[in-house]
Coordinates of C-alpha atoms and ligand atoms in Angstrom, one line a residue:
X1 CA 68.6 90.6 -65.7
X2 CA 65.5 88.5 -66.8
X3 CA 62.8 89.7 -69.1
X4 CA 59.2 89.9 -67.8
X5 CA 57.0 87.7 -70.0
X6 CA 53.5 87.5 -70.8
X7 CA 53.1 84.0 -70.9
X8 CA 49.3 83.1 -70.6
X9 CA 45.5 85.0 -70.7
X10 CA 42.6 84.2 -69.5
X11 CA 38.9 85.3 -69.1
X12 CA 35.2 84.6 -67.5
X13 CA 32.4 86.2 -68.5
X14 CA 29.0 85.9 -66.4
X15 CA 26.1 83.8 -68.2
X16 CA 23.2 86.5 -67.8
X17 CA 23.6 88.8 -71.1
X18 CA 21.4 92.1 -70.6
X19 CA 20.7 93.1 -74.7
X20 CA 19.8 96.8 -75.9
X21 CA 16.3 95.4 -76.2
X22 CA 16.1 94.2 -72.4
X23 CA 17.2 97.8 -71.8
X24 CA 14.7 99.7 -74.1
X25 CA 12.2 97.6 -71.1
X26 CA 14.0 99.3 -68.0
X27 CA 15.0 103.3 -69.6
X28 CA 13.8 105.7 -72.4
X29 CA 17.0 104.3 -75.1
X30 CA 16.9 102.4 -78.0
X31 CA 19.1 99.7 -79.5
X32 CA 19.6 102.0 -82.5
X33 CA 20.6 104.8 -80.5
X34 CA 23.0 102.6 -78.0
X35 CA 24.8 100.8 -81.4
X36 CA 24.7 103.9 -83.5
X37 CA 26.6 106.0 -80.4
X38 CA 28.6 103.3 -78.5
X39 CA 29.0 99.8 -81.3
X40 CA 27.5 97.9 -78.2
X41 CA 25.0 95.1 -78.3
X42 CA 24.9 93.3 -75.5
X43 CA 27.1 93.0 -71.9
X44 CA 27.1 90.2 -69.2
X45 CA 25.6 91.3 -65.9
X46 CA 26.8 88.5 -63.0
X47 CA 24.0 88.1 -60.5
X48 CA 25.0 85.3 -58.2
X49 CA 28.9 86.4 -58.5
X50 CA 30.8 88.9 -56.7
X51 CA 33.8 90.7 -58.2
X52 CA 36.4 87.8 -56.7
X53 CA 34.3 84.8 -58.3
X54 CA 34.6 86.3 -61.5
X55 CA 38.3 87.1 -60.7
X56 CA 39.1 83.7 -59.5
X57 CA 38.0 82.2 -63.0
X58 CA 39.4 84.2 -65.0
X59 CA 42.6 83.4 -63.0
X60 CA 42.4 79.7 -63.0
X61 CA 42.1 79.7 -66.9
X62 CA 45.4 81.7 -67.3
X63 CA 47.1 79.8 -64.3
X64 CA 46.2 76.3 -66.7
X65 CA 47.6 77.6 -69.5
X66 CA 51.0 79.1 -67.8
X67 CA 51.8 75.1 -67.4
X68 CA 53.3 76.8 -64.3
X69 CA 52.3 75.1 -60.6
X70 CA 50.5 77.4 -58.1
X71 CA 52.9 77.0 -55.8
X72 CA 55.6 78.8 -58.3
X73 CA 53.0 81.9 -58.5
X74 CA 54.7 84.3 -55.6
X75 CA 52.3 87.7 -56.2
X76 CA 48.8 88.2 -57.1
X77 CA 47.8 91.7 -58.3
X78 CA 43.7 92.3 -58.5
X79 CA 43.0 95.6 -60.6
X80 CA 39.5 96.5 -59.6
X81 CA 37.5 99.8 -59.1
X82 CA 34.3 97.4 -58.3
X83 CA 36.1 95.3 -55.3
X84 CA 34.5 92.4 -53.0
X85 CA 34.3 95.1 -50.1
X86 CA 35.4 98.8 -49.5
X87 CA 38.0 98.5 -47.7
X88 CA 39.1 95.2 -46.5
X89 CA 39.8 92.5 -47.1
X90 CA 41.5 93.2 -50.6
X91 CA 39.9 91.1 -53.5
X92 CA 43.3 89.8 -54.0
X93 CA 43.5 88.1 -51.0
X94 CA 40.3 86.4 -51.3
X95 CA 41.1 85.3 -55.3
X96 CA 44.4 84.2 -53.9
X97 CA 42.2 82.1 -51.2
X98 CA 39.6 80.7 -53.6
X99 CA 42.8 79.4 -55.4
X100 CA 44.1 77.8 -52.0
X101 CA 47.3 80.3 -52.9
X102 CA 49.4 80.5 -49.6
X103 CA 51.9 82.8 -49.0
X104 CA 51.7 84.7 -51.9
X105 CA 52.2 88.8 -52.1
X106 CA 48.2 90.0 -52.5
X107 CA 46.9 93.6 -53.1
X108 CA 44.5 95.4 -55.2
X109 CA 45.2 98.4 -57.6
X110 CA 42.6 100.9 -58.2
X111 CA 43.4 102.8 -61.9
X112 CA 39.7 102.3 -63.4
X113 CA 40.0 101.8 -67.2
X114 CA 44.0 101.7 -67.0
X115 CA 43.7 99.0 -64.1
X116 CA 45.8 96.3 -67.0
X117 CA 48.3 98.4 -67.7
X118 CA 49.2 99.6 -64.6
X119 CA 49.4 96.2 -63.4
X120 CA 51.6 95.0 -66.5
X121 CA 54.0 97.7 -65.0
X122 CA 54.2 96.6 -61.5
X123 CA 54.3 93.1 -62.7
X124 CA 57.1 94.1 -65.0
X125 CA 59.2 95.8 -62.2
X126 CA 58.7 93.3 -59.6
X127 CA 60.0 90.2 -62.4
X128 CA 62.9 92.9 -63.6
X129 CA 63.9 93.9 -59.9
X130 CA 64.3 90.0 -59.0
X131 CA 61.9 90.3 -56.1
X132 CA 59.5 87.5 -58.1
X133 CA 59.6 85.2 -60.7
X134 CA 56.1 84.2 -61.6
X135 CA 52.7 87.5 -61.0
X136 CA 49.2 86.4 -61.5
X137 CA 47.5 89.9 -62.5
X138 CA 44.0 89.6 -63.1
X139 CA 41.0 93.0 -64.5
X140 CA 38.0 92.1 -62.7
X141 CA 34.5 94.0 -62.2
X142 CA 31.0 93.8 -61.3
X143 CA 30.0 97.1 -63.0
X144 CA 26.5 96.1 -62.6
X145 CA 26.7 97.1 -58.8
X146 CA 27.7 100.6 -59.2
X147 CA 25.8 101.7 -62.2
X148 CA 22.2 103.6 -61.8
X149 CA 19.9 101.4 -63.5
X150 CA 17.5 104.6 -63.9
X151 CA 20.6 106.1 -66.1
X152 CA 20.2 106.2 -69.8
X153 CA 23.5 107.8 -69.7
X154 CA 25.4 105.3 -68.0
X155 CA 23.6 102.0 -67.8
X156 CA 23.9 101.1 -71.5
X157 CA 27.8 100.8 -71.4
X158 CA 28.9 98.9 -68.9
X159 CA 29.1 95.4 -68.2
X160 CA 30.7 92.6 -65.4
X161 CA 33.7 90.1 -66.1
X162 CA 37.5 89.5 -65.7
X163 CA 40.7 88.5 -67.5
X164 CA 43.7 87.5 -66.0
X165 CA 47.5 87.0 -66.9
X166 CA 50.9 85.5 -65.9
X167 CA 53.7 87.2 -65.8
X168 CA 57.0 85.4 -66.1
X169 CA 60.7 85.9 -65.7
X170 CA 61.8 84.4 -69.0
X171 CA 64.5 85.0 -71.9
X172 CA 62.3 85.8 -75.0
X173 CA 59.2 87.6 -76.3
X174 CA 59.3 90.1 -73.3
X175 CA 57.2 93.0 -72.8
X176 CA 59.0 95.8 -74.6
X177 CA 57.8 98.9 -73.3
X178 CA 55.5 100.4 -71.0
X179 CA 53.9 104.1 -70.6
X180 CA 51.4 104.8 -67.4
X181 CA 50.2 108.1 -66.6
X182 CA 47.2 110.6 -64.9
X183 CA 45.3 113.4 -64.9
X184 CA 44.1 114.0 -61.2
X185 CA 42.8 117.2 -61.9
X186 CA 40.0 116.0 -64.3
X187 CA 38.8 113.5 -62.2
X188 CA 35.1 114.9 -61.3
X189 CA 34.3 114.0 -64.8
X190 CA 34.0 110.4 -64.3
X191 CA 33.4 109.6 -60.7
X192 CA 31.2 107.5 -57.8
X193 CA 31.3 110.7 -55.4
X194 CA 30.0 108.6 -52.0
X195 CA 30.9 106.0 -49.4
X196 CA 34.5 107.3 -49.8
X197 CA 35.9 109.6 -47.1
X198 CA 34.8 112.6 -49.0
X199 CA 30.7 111.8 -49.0
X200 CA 30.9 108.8 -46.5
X201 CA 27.6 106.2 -46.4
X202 CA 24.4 107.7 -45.2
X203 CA 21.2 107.9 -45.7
X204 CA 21.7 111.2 -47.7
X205 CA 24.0 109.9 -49.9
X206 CA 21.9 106.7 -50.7
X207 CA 19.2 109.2 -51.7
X208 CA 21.2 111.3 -53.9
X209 CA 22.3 108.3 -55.7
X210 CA 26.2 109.3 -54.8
X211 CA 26.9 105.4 -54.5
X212 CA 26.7 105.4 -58.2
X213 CA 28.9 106.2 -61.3
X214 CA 28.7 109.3 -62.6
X215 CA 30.1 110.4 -66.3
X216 CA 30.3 113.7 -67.9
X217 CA 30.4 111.0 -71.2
X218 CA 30.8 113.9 -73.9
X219 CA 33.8 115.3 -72.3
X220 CA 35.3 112.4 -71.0
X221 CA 34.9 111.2 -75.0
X222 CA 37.3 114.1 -76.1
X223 CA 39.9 113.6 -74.0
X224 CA 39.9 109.9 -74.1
X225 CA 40.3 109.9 -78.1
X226 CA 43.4 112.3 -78.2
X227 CA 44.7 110.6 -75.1
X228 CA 44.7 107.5 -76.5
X229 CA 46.3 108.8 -80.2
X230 CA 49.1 110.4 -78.7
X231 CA 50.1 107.5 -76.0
X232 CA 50.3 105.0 -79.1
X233 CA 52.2 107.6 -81.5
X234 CA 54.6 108.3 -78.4
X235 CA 55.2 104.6 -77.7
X236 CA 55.6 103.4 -81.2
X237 CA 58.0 106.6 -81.7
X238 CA 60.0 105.7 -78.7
X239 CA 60.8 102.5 -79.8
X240 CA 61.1 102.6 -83.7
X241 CA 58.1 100.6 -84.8
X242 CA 56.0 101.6 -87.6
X243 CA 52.0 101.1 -86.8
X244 CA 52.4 98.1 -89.3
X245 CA 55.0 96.6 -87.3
X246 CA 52.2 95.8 -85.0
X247 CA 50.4 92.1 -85.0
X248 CA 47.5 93.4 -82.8
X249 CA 46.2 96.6 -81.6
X250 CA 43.9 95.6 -78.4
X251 CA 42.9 99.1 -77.4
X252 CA 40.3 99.5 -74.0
X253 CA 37.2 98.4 -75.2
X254 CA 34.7 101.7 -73.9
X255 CA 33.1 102.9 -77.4
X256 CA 33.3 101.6 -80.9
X257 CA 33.3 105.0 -81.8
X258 CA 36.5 105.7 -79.7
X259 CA 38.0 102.7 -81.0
X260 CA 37.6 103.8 -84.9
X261 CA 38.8 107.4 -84.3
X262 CA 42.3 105.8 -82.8
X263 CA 42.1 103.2 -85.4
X264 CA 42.1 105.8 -88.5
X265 CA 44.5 108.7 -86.9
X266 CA 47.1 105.1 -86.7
X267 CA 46.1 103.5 -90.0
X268 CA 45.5 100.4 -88.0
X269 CA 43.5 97.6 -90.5
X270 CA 40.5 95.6 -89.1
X271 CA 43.0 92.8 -89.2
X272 CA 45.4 94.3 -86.2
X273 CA 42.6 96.0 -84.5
X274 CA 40.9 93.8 -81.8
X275 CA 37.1 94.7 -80.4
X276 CA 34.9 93.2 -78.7
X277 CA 33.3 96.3 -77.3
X278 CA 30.0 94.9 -79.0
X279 CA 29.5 91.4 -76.7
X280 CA 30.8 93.1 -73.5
X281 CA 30.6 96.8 -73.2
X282 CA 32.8 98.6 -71.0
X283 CA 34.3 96.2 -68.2
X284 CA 36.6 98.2 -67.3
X285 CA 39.7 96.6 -66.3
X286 CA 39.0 93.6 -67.4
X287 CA 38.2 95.1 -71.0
X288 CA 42.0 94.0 -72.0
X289 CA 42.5 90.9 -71.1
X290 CA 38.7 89.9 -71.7
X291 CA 40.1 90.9 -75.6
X292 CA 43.7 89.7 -75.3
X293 CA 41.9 86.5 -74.5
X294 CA 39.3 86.5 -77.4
X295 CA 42.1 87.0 -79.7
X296 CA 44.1 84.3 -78.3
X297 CA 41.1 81.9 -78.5
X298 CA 39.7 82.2 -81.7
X299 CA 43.8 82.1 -83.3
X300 CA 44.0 85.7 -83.8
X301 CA 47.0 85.6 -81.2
X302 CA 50.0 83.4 -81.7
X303 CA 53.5 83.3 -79.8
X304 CA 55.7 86.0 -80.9
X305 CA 53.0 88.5 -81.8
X306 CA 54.0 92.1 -81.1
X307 CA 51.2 93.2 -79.4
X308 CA 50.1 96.3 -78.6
X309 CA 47.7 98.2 -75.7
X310 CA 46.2 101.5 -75.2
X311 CA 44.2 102.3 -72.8
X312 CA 42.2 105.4 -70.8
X313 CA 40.3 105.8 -68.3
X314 CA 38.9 107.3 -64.7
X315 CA 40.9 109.3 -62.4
X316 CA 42.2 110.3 -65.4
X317 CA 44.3 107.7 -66.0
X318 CA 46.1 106.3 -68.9
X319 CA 48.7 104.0 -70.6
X320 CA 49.6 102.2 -73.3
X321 CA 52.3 98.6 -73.3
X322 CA 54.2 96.9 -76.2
X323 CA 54.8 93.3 -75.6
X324 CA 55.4 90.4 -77.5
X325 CA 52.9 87.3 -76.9
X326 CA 55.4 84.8 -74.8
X327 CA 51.9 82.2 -74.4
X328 CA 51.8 79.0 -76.4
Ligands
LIG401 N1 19.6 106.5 -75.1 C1 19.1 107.5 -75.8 N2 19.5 108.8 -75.7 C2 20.6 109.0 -74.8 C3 21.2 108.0 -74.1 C4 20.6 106.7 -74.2 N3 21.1 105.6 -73.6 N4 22.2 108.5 -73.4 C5 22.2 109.8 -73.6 N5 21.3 110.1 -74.5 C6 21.0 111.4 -75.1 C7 21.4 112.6 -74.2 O1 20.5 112.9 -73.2 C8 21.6 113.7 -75.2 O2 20.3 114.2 -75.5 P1 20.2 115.8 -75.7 O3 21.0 116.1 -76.9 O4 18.7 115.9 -75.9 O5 20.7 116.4 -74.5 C9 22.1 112.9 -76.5 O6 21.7 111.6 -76.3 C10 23.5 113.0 -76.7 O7 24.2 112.7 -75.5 P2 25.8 112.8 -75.4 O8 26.2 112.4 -74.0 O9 26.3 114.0 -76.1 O10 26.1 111.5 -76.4 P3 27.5 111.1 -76.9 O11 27.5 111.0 -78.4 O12 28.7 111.8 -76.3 O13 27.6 109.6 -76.4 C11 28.7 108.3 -74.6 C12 27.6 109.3 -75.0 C13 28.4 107.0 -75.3 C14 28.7 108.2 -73.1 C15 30.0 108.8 -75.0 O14 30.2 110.2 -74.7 C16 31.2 108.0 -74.5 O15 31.5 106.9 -74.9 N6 32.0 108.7 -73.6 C17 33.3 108.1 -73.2 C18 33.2 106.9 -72.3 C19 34.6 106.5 -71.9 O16 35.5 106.4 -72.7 N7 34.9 106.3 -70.6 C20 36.3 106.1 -70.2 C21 36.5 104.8 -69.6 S1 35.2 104.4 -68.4 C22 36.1 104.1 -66.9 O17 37.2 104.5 -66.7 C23 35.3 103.5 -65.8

């Protein structure tokens, strides 16, 4: 059986950055009260680019660096909670048309926050199973489009971009281990409650602002912290590695705050601990790979890394991967 690889990362970022200070102009916050709560500075807001644009480049820088030809990519996985349209066509389709993909197995994943690790794990099963030797998964969101702009509580922490990665069936520096899991029972907390079949689009709807995200952000804050804890003490446990063991810790990128409290309960130094919460804000699931791919760019990241992923997020949903770096 052949191992499932991570063999390449890349990201896109829209140009427009929206700062604390732009935000003091537009809601009653301050930039001392968004960086003393959340670590965040600033976050990139893509106005001319819809959620498959953003895709599509992040996709073509991983592709690059894979070395691999597109015609040897046979499945492309989009996780997205922020897709091109609500029901069809999938954003995966149109990435895997912007990058003149033919043939190729295309669908979208919806697992908010979790969206990178839940497609690591299909990825993983489809390369172990034999059905495909080379998956394209890519995080994308436009958070900008769901978010109530009139919302202190929301609109300071989210922001638009994508990462992308290739999957490979190779013989080395395979992913390791992979935990996914949910919560379905919690998942009024952290919600857009209309234009689904529940609250579908009217007028009303529109008016009640239902369209938008909605975040009960103190609980949702809780839960997220022991969540993520206890899914990296379980993994690490499970497969004998000590938190030092561990090259890089590249955790979901929601709250610096979040971030530290995981970071101490592990004894995880500033060394292994990636963040880049501050540029970006929350972008959902494109908060991993956008920081896989930061680490791998600035030489932070290096072939054979053990690397390791934690994430949380709506639905509830969680998860957490251990992989070794197989890109060059
Ligand atoms: N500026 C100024 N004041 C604010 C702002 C703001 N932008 N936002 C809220 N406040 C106020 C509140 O009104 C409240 O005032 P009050 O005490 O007078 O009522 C006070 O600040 C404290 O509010 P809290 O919500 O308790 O603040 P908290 O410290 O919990 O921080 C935050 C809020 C940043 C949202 C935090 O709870 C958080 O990060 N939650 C988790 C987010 C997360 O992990 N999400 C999961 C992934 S997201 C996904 O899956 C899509």
């Amino acid at each position: 059986m052949k191992k499932a690889s991570l063999i390449s990362v890349g990201a896109y970022t829209p140009k427009h950055i929206l700062t604390n200070f732009d935000l003091e102009k537009m809601v009653d916050t301050s930039n001392e009260w968004i960086v003393k709560r959340t670590g965040i500075n600033t976050r990139c807001i893509a106005k001319d680019e819809v959620t498959s644009d953003l895709a599509t480049k992040a996709a073509l820088v991983a592709l690059q660096r894979s070395g691999l030809d597109k015609s040897e990519i046979d499945a492309l996985i989009c996780a997205t909670v922020t897709p091109d349209y609500f029901c069809m066509p999938s954003t995966a389709c149109k990435i895997a048309s912007n990058l003149n993909l033919n043939n190729v197995t295309a669908f979208d994943i919806s697992a908010a926050c979790t969206g990178f690790i839940y497609l690591l794990d299909i990825a993983k099963s489809m390369i172990e199973s034999g059905s495909k030797k080379n998956v394209l998964i890519v995080g994308a969101e436009k958070f900008s489009s769901i978010i109530d702009w009139s919302d202190r509580s929301t609109c300071v922490l989210f922001g638009d971009g994508a990462g992308a990665a290739v999957i490979s069936a190779r013989d080395d520096n395979e992913i390791i281990d992979i935990h996914t899991s949910s919560d379905g029972s919690k998942g009024d907390l952290l919600i857009t409650p209309g234009c689904g079949t529940v609250n579908p689009a009217s007028q009303e709807v529109l008016d009640k602002k239902l369209n938008f995200l909605h975040m009960a952000g103190n609980e949702v804050f809780k839960v997220a912290v022991q969540t993520l804890t206890k899914d990296v003490v379980d993994i690490l446990e499970k497969n004998k590695i000590a938190s030092e063991q561990v090259d890089l810790f590249i955790p979901h990128q929601a709250n610096l705050r979040i971030i530290e409290a995981v970071k101490q309960r592990l004894n995880f130094t500033d060394e292994q601990c990636v963040v880049t919460v501050s540029k970006y804000g929350n972008t959902s699931s494109a908060s991993i790979p956008m920081a896989m791919n930061e680490a791998y760019e600035s030489g932070r990241l290096k072939q054979g890394d053990l690397i390791l992923l934690d994430a949380f997020g709506g639905g509830f949903t969680w998860g957490s991967a251990l992989l070794k770096f197989g890109g060059k």
